[in-house]
Coordinates of C-alpha atoms in Angstrom, one line a residue:
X561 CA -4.6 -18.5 4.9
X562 CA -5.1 -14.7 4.5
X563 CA -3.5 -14.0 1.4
X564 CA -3.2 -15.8 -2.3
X565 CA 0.0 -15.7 -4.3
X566 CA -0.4 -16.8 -7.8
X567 CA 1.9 -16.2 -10.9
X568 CA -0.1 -14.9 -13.7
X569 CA 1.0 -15.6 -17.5
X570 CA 3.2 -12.6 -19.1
X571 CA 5.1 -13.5 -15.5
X572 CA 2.8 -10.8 -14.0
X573 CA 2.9 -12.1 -10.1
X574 CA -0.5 -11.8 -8.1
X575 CA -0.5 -10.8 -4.4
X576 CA -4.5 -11.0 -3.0
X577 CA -5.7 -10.0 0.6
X578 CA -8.5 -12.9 1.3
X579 CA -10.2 -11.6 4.9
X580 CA -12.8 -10.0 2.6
X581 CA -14.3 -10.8 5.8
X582 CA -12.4 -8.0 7.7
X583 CA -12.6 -5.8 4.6
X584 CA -9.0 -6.8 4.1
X585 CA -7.6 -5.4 6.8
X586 CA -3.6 -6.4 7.7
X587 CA -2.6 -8.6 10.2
X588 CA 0.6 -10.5 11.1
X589 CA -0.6 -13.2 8.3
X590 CA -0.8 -10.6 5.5
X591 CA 2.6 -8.8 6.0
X592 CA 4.3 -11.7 6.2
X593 CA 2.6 -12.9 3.0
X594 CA 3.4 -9.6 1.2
X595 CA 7.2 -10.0 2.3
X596 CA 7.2 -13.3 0.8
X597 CA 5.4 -11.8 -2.5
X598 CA 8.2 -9.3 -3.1
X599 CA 11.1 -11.8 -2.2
X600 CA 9.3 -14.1 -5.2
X601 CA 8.7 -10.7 -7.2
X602 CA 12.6 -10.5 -6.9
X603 CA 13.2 -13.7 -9.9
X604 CA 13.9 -13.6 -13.0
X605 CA 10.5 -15.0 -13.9
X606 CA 8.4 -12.2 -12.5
X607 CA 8.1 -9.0 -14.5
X608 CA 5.5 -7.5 -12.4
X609 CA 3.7 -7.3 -9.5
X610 CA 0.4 -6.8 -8.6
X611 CA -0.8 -6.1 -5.2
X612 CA -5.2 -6.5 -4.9
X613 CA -7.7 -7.4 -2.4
X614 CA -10.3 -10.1 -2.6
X615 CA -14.2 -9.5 -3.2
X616 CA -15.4 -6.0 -4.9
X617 CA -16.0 -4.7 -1.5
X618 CA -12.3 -4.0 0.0
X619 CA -8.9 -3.1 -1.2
X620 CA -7.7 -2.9 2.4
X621 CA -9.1 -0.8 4.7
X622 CA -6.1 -1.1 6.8
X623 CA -4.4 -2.4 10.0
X624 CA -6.8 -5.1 11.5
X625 CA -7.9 -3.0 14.6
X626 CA -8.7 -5.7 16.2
X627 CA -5.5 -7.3 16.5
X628 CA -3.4 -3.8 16.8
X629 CA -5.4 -2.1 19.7
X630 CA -4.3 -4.1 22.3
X631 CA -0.7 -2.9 21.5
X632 CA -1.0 0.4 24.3
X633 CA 2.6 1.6 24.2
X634 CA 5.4 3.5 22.4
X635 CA 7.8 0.4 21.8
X636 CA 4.9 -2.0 21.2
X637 CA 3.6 0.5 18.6
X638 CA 6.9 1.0 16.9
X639 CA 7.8 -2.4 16.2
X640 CA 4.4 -3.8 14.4
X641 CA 4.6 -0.2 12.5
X642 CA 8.4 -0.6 11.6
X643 CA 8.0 -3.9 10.6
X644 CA 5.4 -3.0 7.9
X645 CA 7.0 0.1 7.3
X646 CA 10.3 -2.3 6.3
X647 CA 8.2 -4.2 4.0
X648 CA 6.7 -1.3 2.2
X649 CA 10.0 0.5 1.6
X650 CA 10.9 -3.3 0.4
X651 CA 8.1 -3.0 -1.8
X652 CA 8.7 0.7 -3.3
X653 CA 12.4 -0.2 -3.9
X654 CA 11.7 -3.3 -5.9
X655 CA 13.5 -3.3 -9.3
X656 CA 9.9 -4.2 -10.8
X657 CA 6.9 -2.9 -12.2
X658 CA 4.3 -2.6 -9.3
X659 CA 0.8 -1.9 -9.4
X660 CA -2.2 -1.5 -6.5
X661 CA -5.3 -3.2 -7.8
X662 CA -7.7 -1.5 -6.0
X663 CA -11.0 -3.3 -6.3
X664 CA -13.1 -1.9 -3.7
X665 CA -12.5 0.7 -0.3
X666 CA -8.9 1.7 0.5
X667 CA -8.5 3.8 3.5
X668 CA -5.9 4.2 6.3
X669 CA -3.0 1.6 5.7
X670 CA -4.5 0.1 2.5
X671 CA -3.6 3.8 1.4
X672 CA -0.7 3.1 2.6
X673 CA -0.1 0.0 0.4
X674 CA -1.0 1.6 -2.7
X675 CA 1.1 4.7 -2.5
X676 CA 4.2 2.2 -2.2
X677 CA 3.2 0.5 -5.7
X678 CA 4.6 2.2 -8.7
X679 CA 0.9 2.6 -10.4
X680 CA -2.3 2.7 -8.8
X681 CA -5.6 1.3 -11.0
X682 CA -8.6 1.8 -9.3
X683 CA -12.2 0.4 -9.9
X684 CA -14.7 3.2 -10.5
X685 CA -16.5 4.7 -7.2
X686 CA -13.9 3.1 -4.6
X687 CA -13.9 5.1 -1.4
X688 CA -9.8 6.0 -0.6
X689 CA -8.5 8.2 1.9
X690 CA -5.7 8.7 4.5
X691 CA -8.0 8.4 7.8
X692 CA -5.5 8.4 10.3
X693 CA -6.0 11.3 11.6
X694 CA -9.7 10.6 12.3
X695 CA -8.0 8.1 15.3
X696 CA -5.5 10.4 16.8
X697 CA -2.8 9.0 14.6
X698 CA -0.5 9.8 11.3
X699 CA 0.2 7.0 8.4
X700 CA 2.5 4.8 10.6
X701 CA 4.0 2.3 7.8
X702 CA 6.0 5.3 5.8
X703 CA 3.2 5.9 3.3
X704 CA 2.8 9.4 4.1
X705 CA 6.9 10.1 2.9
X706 CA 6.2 8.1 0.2
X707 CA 3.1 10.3 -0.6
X708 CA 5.2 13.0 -1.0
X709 CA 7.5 11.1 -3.5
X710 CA 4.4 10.0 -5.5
X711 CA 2.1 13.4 -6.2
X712 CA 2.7 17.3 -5.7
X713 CA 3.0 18.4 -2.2
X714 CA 0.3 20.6 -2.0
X715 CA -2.0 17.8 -2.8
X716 CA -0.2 15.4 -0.4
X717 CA -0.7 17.4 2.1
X718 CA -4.1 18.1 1.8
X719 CA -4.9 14.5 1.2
X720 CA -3.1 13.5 4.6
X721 CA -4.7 16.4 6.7
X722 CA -8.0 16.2 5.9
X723 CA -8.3 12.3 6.7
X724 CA -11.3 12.2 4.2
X725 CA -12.8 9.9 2.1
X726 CA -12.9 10.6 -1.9
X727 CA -13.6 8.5 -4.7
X728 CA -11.5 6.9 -7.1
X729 CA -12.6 9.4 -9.7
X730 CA -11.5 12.7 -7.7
X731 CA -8.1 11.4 -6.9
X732 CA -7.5 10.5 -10.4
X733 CA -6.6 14.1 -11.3
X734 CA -4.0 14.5 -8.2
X735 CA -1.9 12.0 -10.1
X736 CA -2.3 9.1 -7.0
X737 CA -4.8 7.2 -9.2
X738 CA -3.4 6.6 -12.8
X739 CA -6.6 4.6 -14.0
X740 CA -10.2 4.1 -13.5
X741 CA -11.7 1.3 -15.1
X742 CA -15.4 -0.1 -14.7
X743 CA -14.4 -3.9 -13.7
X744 CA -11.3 -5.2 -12.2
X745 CA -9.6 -8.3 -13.1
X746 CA -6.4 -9.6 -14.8
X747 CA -6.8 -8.3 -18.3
X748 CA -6.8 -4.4 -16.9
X749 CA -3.5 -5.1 -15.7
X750 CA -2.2 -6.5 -18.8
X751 CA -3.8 -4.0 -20.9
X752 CA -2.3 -1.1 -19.1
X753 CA 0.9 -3.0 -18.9
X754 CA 0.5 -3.8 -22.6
X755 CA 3.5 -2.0 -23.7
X756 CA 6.2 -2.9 -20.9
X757 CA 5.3 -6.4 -21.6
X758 CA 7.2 -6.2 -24.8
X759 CA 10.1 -4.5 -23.4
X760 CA 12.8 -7.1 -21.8
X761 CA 12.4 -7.1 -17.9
X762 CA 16.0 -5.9 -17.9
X763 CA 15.0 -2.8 -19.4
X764 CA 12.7 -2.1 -16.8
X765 CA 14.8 -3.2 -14.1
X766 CA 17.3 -0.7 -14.9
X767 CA 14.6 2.2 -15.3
X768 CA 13.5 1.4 -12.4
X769 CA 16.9 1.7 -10.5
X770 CA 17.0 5.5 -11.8
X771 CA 14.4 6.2 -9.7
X772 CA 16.3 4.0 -6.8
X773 CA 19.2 5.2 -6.7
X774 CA 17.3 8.8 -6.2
X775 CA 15.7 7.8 -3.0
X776 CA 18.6 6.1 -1.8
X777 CA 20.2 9.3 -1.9
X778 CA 18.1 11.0 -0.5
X779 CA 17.6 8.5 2.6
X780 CA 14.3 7.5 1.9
X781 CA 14.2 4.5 4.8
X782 CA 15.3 7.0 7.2
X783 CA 12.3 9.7 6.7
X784 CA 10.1 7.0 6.7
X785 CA 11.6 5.5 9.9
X786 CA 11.4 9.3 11.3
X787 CA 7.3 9.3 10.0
X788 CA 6.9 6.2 12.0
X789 CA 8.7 6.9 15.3
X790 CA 6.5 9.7 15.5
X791 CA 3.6 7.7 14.9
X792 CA 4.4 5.6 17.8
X793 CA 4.5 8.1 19.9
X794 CA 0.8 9.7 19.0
X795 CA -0.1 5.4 19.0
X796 CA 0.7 5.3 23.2
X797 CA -1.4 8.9 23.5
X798 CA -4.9 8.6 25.1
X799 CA -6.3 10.2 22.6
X800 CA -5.7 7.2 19.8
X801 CA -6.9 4.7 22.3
X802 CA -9.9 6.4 22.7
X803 CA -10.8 7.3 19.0
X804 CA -10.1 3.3 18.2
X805 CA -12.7 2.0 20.9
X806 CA -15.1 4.7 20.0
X807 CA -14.5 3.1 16.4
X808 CA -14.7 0.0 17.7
X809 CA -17.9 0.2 20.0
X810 CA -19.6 1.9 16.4
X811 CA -19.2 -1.5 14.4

């Protein structure tokens, strides 16, 4: 299987990537397994969740190129980015505490997945960027709107444009990285949760629909439906097949 789901004690609920093997990268496998995770995050039982990646290596360095390239057109494009896009809108909108884990490289779509958890603790020295661009391409899931929401435009912006690679430590003072800690494990969660923990999950819950009920207002699904559709359409251009086999043919 190519993901874990475990519940932690404090009812802290694990999601882990395990194709450490493919730096984490997302198939079919994984987004299912993360739709399942925040269904499960959903109970009563769960007060947070935590999305990670297995190994120190890899976060997620994305969509699993070699699965996704042999999708060539618009349409086929559009439904494999919609669908995760679904999920992380799903995720961002979940009346819980959520937190990205990131234990190692996060770049393209694993960016992606981070900037739809509520916090964002990342182990010292990981590499992160938003490298679409490099392959012809914008974030296709939504995560560039939800960029947007997350840190001041100005530095949204330049993170998305420049499709470059920082560290954990120069992104901490953008606001998209709340923490960077030596070692990454259960106890960093808990200590940075250490407060919430004591508060009753309903409390949170209903913080949490503040911010909701502001996105739903202002139509969050539909810019990030808008972000993908146009993603699709760069997707089908020459130009992104090309930058993915040269990608490709350099591994």
């Amino acid at each position: 299987m190519d993901f874990q789901m475990k519940r932690l004690h404090n009812g802290i609920l694990e999601f882990k990537i395990t194709r450490p093997e493919k730096r984490n990268a997302v198939n079919f496998e994984v987004m299912e397994g993360l739709s399942q995770a925040i269904e499960r995050a959903k109970e009563t039982d769960i007060r947070a969740l935590v999305v990670t990646g297995e190994g120190e290596q890899a976060f997620c360095s994305g969509g699993d190129l070699s699965v996704f390239h042999a999708l060539r057109t618009e349409g086929e494009a559009y439904r494999m980015l919609s669908k995760m896009g679904k999920i992380l809108h799903e995720l961002t909108i979940l009346p819980k505490p959520t937190i990205a884990l990131i234990n190692g490289t996060a770049v393209g779509g694993g960016c992606e997945i981070a900037t739809a958890c509520d916090f964002r603790i990342a182990k010292a020295g990981a590499k992160m960027g938003f490298i679409q661009g490099s392959l012809a391409i914008t974030t296709g899931w939504g995560g560039g709107t939800l960029l947007f929401e997350r840190i001041a435009s100005y530095h949204a912006l330049k993170l998305l444009s420049e499709a470059a690679i920082y560290r954990a430590e120069q992104l901490a003072h953008t606001g998209f990285v709340h923490r960077v800690v030596d070692r990454i494990n259960e106890e960093v969660v808990e200590r940075f949760l250490q407060n919430e923990l004591t508060i009753h999950s309903s409390v949170l819950s209903a913080y949490k629909q503040i911010q909701i009920r502001k996105w739903a207002s202002s139509d969050l699904w539909e810019k990030m439906d808008q972000e993908i559709k146009q993603c699709a359409i760069l997707w089908e251009a020459e130009a992104h097949h090309e930058a993915v086999a040269s990608f490709l043919n350099k591994k």
